[in-house]
mmCIF file of C-alpha atoms in Angstrom:
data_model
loop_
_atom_site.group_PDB
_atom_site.id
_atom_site.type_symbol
_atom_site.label_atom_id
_atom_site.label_comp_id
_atom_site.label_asym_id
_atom_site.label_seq_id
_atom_site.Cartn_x
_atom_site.Cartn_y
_atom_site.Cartn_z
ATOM 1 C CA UNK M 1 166.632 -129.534 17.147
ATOM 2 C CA UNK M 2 166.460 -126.376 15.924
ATOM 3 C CA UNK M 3 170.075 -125.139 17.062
ATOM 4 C CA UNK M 4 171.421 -127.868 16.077
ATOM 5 C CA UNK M 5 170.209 -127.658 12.392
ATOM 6 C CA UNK M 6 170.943 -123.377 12.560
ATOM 7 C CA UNK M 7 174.438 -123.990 13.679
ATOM 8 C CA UNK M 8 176.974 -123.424 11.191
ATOM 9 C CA UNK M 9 174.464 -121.721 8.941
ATOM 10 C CA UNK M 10 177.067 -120.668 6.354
ATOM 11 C CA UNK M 11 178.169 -124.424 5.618
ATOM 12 C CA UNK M 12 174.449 -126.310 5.571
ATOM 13 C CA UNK M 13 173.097 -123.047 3.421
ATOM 14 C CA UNK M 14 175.365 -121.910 0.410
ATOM 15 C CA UNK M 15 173.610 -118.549 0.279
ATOM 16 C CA UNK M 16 174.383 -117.340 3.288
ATOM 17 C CA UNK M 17 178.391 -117.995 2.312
ATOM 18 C CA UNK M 18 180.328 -114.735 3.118
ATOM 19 C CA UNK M 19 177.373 -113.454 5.332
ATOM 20 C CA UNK M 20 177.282 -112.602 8.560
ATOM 21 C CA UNK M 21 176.711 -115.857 9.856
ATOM 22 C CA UNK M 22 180.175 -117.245 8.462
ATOM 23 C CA UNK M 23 181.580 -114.882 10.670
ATOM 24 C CA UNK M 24 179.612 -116.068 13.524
ATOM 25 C CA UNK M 25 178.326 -118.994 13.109
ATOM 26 C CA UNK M 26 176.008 -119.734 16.295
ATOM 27 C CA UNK M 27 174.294 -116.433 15.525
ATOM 28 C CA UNK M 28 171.123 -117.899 13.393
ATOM 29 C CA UNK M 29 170.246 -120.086 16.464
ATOM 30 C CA UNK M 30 170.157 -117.302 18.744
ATOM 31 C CA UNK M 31 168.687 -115.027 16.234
ATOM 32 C CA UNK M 32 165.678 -117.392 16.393
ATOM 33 C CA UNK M 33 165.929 -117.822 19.849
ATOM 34 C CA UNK M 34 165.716 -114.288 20.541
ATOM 35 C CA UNK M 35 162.520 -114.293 18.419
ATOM 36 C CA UNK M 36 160.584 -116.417 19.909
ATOM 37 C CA UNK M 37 161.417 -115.255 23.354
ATOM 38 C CA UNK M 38 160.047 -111.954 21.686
ATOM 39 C CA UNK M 39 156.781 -113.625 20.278
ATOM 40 C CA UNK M 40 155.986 -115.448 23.732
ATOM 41 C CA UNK M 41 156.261 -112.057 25.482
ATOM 42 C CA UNK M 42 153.964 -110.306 22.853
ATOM 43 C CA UNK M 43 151.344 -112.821 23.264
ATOM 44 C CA UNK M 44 151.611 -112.468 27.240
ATOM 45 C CA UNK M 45 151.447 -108.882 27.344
ATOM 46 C CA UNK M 46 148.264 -108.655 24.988
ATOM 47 C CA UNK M 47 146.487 -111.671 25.247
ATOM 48 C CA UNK M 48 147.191 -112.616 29.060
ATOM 49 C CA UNK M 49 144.165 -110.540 31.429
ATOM 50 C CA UNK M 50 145.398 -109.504 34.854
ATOM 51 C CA UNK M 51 143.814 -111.397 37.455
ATOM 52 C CA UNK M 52 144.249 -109.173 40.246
ATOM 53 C CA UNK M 53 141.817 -106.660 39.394
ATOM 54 C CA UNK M 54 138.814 -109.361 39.384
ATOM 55 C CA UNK M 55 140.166 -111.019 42.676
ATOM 56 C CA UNK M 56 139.795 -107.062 44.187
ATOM 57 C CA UNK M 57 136.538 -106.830 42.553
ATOM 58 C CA UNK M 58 135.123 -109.520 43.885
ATOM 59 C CA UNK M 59 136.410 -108.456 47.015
ATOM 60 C CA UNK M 60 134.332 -105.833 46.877
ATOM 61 C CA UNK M 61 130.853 -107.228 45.825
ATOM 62 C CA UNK M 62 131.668 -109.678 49.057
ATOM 63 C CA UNK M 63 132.380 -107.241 51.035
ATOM 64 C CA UNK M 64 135.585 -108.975 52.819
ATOM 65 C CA UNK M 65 137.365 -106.597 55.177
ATOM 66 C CA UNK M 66 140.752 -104.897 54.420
ATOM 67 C CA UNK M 67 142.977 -106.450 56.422
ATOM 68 C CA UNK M 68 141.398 -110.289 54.912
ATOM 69 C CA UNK M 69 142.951 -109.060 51.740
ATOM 70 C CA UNK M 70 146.330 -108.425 53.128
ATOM 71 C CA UNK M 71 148.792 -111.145 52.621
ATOM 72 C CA UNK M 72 152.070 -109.667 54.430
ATOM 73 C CA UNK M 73 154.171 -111.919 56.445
ATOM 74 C CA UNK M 74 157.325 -110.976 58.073
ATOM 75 C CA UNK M 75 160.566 -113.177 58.471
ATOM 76 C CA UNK M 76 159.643 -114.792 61.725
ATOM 77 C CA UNK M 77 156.443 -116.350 60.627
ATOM 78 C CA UNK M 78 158.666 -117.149 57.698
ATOM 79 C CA UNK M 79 160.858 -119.173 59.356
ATOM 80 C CA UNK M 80 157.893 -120.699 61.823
ATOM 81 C CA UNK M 81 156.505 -121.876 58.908
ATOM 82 C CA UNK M 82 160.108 -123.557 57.700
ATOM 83 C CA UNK M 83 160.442 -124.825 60.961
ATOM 84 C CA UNK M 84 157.066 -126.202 60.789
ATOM 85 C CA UNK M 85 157.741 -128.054 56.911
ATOM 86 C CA UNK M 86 161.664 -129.265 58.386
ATOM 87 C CA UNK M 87 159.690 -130.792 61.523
ATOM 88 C CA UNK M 88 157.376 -132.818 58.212
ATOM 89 C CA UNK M 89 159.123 -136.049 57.380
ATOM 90 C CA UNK M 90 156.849 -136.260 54.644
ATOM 91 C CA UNK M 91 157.717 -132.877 53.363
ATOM 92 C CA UNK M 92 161.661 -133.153 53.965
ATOM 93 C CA UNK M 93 161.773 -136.583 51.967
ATOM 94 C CA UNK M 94 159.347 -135.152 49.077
ATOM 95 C CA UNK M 95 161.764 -131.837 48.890
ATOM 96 C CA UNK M 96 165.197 -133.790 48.931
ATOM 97 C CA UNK M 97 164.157 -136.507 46.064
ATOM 98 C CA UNK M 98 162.840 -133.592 44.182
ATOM 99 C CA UNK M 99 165.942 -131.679 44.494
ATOM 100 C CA UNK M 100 168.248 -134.512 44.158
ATOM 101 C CA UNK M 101 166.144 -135.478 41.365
ATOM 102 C CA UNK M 102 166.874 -132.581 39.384
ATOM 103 C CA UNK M 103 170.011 -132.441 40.147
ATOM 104 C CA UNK M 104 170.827 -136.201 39.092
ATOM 105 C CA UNK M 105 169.037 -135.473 35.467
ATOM 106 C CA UNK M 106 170.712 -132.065 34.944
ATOM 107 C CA UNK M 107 174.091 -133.452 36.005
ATOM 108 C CA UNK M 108 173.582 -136.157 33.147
ATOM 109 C CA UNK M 109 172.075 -134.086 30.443
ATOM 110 C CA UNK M 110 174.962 -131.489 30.546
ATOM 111 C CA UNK M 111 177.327 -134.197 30.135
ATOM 112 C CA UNK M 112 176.048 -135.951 27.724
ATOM 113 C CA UNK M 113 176.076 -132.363 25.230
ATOM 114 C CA UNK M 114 180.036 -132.492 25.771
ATOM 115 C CA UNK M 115 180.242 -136.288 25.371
ATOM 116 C CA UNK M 116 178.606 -136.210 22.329
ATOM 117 C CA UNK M 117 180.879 -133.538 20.811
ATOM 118 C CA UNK M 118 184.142 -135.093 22.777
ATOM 119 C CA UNK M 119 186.481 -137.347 20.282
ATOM 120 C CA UNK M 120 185.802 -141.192 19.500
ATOM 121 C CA UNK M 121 189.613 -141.710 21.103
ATOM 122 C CA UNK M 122 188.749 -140.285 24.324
ATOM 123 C CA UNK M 123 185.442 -141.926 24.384
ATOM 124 C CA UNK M 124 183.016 -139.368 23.181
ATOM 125 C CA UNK M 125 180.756 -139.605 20.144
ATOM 126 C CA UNK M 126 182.697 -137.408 18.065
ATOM 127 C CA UNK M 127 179.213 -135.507 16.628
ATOM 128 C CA UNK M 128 179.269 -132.306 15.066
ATOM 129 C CA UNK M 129 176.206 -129.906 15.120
ATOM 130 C CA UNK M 130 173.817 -131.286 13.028
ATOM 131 C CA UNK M 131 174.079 -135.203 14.542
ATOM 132 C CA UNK M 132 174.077 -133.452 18.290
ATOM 133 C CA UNK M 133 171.140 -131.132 17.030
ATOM 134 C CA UNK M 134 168.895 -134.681 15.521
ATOM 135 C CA UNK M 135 170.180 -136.437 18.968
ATOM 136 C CA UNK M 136 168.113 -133.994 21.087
ATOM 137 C CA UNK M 137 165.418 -133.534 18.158
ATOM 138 C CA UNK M 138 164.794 -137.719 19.143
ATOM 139 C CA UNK M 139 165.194 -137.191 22.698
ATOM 140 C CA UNK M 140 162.510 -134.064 22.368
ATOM 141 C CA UNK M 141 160.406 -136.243 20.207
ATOM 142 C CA UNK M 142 160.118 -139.496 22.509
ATOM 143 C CA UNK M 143 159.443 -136.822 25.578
ATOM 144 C CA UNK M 144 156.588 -134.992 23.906
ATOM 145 C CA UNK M 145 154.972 -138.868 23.105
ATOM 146 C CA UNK M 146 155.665 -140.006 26.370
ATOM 147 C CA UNK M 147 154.380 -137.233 28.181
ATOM 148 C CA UNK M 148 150.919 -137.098 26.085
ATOM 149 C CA UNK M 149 150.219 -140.909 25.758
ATOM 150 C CA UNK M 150 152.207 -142.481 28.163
ATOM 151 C CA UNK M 151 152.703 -141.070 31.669
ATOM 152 C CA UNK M 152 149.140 -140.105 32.256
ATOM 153 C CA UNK M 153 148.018 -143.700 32.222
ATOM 154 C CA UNK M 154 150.662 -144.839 34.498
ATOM 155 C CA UNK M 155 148.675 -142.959 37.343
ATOM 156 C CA UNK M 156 145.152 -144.698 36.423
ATOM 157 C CA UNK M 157 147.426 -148.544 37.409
ATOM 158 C CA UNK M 158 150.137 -147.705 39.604
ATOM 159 C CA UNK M 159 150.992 -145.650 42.886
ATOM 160 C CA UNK M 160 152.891 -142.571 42.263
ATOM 161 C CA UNK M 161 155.676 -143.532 44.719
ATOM 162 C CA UNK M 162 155.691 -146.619 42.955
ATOM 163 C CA UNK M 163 156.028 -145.121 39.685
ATOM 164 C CA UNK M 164 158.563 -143.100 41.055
ATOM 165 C CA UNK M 165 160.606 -146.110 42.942
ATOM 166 C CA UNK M 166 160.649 -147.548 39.501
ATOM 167 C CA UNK M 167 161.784 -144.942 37.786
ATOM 168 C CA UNK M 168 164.705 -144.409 39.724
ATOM 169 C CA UNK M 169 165.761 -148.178 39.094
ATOM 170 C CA UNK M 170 165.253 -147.726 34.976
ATOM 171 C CA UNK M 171 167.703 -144.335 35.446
ATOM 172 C CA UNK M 172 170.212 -146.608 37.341
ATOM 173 C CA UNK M 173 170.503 -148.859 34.855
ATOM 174 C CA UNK M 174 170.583 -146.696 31.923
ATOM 175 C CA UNK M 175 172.799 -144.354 33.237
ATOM 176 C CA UNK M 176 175.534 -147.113 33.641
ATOM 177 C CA UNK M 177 175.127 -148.212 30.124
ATOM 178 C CA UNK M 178 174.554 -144.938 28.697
ATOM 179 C CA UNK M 179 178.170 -143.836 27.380
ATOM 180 C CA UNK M 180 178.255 -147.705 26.232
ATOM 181 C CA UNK M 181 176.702 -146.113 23.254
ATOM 182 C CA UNK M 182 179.580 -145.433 21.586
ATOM 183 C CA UNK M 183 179.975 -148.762 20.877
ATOM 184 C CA UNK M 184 177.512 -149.263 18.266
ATOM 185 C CA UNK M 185 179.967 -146.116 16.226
ATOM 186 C CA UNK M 186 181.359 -149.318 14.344
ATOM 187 C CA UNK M 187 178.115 -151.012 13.490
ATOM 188 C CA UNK M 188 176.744 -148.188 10.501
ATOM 189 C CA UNK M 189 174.489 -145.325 10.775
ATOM 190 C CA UNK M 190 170.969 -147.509 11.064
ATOM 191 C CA UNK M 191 172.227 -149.258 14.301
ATOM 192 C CA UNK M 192 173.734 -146.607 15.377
ATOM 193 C CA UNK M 193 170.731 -144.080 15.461
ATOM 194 C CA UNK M 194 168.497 -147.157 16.721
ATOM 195 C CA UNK M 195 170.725 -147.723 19.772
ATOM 196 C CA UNK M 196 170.150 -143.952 20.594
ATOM 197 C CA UNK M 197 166.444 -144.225 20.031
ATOM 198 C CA UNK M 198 166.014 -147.209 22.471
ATOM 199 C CA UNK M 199 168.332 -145.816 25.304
ATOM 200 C CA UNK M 200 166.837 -142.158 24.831
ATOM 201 C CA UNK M 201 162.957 -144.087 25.040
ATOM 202 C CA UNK M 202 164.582 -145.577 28.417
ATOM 203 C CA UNK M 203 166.013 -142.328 29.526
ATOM 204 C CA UNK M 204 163.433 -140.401 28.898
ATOM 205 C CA UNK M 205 160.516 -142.642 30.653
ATOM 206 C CA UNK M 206 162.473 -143.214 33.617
ATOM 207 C CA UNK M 207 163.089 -139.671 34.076
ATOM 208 C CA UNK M 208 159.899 -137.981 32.629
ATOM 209 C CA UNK M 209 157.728 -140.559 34.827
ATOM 210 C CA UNK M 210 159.867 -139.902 37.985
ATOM 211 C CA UNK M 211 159.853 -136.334 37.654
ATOM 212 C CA UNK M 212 155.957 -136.148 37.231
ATOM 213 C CA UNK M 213 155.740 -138.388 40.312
ATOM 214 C CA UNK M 214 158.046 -135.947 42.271
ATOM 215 C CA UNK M 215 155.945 -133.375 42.087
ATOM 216 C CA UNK M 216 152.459 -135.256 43.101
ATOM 217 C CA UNK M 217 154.430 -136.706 45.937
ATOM 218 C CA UNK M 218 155.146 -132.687 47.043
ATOM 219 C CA UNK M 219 152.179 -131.856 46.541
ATOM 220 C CA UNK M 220 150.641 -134.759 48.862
ATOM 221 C CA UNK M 221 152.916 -134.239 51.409
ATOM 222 C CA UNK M 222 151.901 -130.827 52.229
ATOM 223 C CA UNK M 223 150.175 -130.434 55.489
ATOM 224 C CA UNK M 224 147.261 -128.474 54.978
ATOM 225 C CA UNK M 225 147.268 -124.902 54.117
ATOM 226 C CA UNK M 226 151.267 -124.988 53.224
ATOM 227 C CA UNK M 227 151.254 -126.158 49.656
ATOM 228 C CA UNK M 228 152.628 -122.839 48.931
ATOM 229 C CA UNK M 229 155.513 -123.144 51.264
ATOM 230 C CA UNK M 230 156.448 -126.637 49.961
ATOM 231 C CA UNK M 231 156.671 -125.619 46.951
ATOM 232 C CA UNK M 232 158.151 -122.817 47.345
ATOM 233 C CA UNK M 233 160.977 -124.983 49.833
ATOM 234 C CA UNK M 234 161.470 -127.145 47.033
ATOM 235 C CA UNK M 235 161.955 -124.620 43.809
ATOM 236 C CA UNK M 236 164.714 -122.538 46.540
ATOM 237 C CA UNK M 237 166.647 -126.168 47.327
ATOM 238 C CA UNK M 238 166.322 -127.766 43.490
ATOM 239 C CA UNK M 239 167.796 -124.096 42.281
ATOM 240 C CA UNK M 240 170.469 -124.480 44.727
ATOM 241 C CA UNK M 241 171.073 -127.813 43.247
ATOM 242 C CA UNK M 242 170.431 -127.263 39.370
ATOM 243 C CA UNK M 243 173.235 -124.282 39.702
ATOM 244 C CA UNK M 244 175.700 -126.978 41.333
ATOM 245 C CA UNK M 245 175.174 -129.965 38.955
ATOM 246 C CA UNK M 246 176.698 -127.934 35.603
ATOM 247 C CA UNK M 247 179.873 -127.137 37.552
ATOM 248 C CA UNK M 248 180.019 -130.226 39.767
ATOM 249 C CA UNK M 249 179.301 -132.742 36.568
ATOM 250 C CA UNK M 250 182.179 -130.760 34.505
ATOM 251 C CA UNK M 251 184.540 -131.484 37.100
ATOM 252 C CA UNK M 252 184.106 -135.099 37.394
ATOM 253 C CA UNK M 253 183.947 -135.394 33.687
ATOM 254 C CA UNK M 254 187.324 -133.543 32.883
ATOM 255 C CA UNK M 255 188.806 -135.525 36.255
ATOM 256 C CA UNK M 256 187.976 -138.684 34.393
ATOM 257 C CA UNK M 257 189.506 -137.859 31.077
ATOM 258 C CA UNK M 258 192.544 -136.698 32.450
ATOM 259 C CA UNK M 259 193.428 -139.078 35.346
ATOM 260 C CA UNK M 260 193.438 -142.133 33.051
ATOM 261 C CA UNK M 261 191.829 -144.608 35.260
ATOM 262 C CA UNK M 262 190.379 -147.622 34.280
ATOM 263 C CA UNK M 263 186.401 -148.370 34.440
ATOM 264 C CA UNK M 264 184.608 -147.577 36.411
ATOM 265 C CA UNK M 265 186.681 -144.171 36.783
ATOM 266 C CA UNK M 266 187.336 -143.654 33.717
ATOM 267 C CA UNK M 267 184.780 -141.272 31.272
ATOM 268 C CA UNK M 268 182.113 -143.315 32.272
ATOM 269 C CA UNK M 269 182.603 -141.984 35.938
ATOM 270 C CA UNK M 270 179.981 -139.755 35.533
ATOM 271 C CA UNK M 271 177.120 -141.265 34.584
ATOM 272 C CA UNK M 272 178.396 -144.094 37.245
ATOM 273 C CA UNK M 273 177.517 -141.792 39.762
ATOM 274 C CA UNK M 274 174.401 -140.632 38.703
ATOM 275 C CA UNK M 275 173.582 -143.904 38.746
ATOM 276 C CA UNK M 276 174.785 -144.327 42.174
ATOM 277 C CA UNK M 277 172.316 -141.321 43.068
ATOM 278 C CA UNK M 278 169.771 -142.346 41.520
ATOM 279 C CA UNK M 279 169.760 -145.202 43.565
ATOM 280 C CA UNK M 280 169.824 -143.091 46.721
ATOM 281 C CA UNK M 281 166.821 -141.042 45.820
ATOM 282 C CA UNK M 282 165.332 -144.203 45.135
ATOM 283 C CA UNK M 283 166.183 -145.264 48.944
ATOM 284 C CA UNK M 284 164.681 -142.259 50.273
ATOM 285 C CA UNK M 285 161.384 -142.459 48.166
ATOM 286 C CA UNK M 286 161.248 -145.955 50.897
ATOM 287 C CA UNK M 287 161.294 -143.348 53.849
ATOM 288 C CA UNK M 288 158.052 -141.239 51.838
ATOM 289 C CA UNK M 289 154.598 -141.373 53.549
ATOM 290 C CA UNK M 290 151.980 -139.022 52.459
ATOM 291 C CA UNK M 291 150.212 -136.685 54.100
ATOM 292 C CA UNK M 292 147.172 -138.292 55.509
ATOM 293 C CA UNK M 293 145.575 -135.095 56.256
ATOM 294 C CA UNK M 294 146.114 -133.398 53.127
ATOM 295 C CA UNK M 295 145.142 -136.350 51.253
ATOM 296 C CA UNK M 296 141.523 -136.049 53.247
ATOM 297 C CA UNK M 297 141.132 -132.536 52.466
ATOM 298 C CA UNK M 298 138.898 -131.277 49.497
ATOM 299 C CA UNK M 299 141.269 -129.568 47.031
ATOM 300 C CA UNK M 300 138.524 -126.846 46.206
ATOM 301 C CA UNK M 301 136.963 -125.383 49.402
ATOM 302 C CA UNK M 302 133.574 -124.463 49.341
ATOM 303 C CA UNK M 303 132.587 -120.722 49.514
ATOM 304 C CA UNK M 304 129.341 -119.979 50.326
ATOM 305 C CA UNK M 305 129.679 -116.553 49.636
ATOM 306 C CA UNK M 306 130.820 -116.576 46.132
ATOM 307 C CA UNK M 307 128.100 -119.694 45.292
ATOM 308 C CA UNK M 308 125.386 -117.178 45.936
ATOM 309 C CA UNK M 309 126.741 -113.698 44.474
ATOM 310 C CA UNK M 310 127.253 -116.518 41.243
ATOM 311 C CA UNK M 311 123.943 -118.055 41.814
ATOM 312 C CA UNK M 312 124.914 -121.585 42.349
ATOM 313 C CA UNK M 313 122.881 -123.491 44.815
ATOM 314 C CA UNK M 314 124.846 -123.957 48.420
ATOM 315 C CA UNK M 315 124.664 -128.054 49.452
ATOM 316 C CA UNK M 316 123.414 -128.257 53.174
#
């Protein structure tokens, strides 16, 4: 929202006419961008306390040996260990719909920044800065309320792979109707920026609620002991896959402009096929089974030690 408003500062604010920022006019927006980066990292570096220093303390008052403290592991209990997770079917169906996942969203949400500014006559929205900046301000908007009031009450009725299943079905179907939206260009502004709030309230539940579920489904699929490694399996293959989509959903986009098909291949082949993914993470979630271990195992281990040096009473 904010870019989009700072963009162009010279033309939206008069004053700033034969500034700097008529020169260059994406520099306000990274001005700001630069400051908060700068205010985050403040705040971290005075107000965050290192933890390590406690965790050696306490250490100490428990008197825990050395080489306990010593995390180091080489490359070949590395790779046991991914040998051990690839063996998982739970684990290598959690980790691919994650990373697919991410990739399918990412794919979409680069796109639809260069549809939006790409000309009504090759099927585009035809935005400039300030509509493209309130489009993601609504997007941003409808994530933030779905996130707070929404999602978390999904979990207290439904299963997460169910929640996720049905996800994946809402992203199919918006995704194919997605760059339909150009349609309502002829109907006025008031239709126009109501047909964008109702397919970005789609959107946005489909993929906020699938992603949450994603990353429960990881986290329950961990055999016991390796939540680390899952997690840190799945980050390595979604980064793999986040770095492809960009480059991978540019090409298919500019291939569909230029090759003139009709529909299905024409600029609508994009989101076409990230509907036809999302239907094949949504056939994998089928294959998902949790892990029934992990699921039995308390997710705070008792410590007898620690409960006395703290004074809590130990449970017999």
């Amino acid at each position: 929202m904010i870019s989009g408003w700072t963009a162009n500062a010279a033309l939206r604010f008069p004053f700033l006419e034969g500034t700097l920022f008529q020169s260059f006019p994406y520099l306000l927006p990274c001005i700001l961008g630069a400051i908060f980066q700068l205010i985050i990292f403040t705040m971290a570096y005075f107000f965050l306390s290192e933890s390590k220093f406690k965790r050696e303390k306490l250490d100490e008052e428990l008197g825990r040996a050395e080489e306990e403290k010593k995390i180091g592991v080489g490359w070949k209990e590395t790779i046991h260990v991914l040998l051990v997770l690839i063996k998982s079917r739970s684990v290598v169906v959690a980790v691919a719909c994650y990373g697919l996942l991410l990739f399918d969203c990412l794919l979409v949400d680069e796109i639809v920044a260069v549809w939006l500014s790409t000309s009504t006559q090759h099927g585009g929205m035809g935005f400039d800065s300030k509509q493209i900046g309130t489009y993601y301000s609504i997007n941003g908007g409808i994530v933030i309320f779905l996130q707070i009031f929404i999602i978390p009450k999904l979990g207290d009725y439904f299963r997460q792979i169910a929640i996720f299943k049905t996800g994946c079905l809402l992203l199919t179907v918006v995704y194919i109707f997605l760059f339909f939206q150009n349609y309502f260009l002829s109907f006025g502004a008031f239709i126009l920026w109501l047909a964008i709030c109702i397919f970005a309230l789609f959107k946005n539940g489909g993929a906020s609620s699938v992603y949450i579920a994603s990353l429960i489904m990881l986290n329950d699929s961990s055999p016991p002991g390796k939540l680390g490694a899952v997690n840190g399996l799945s980050m390595s293959t979604a980064s793999i896959l986040r770095a492809i989509a960009p480059i991978f959903g540019g090409f298919l986009f500019s291939w569909s402009l230029s090759a003139h098909y009709p529909y299905p291949f024409d600029y609508h082949f994009v989101t076409n096929f990230a509907a036809g993914l999302s239907c094949v993470i949504m056939g994998i979630g089928f294959l998902y089974r949790a892990n029934e271990e992990t699921l039995s195992t308390p997710l705070v281990q008792p410590d007898e030690e620690l409960d006395k040096m703290m004074g809590r009473e130990v449970e017999k």
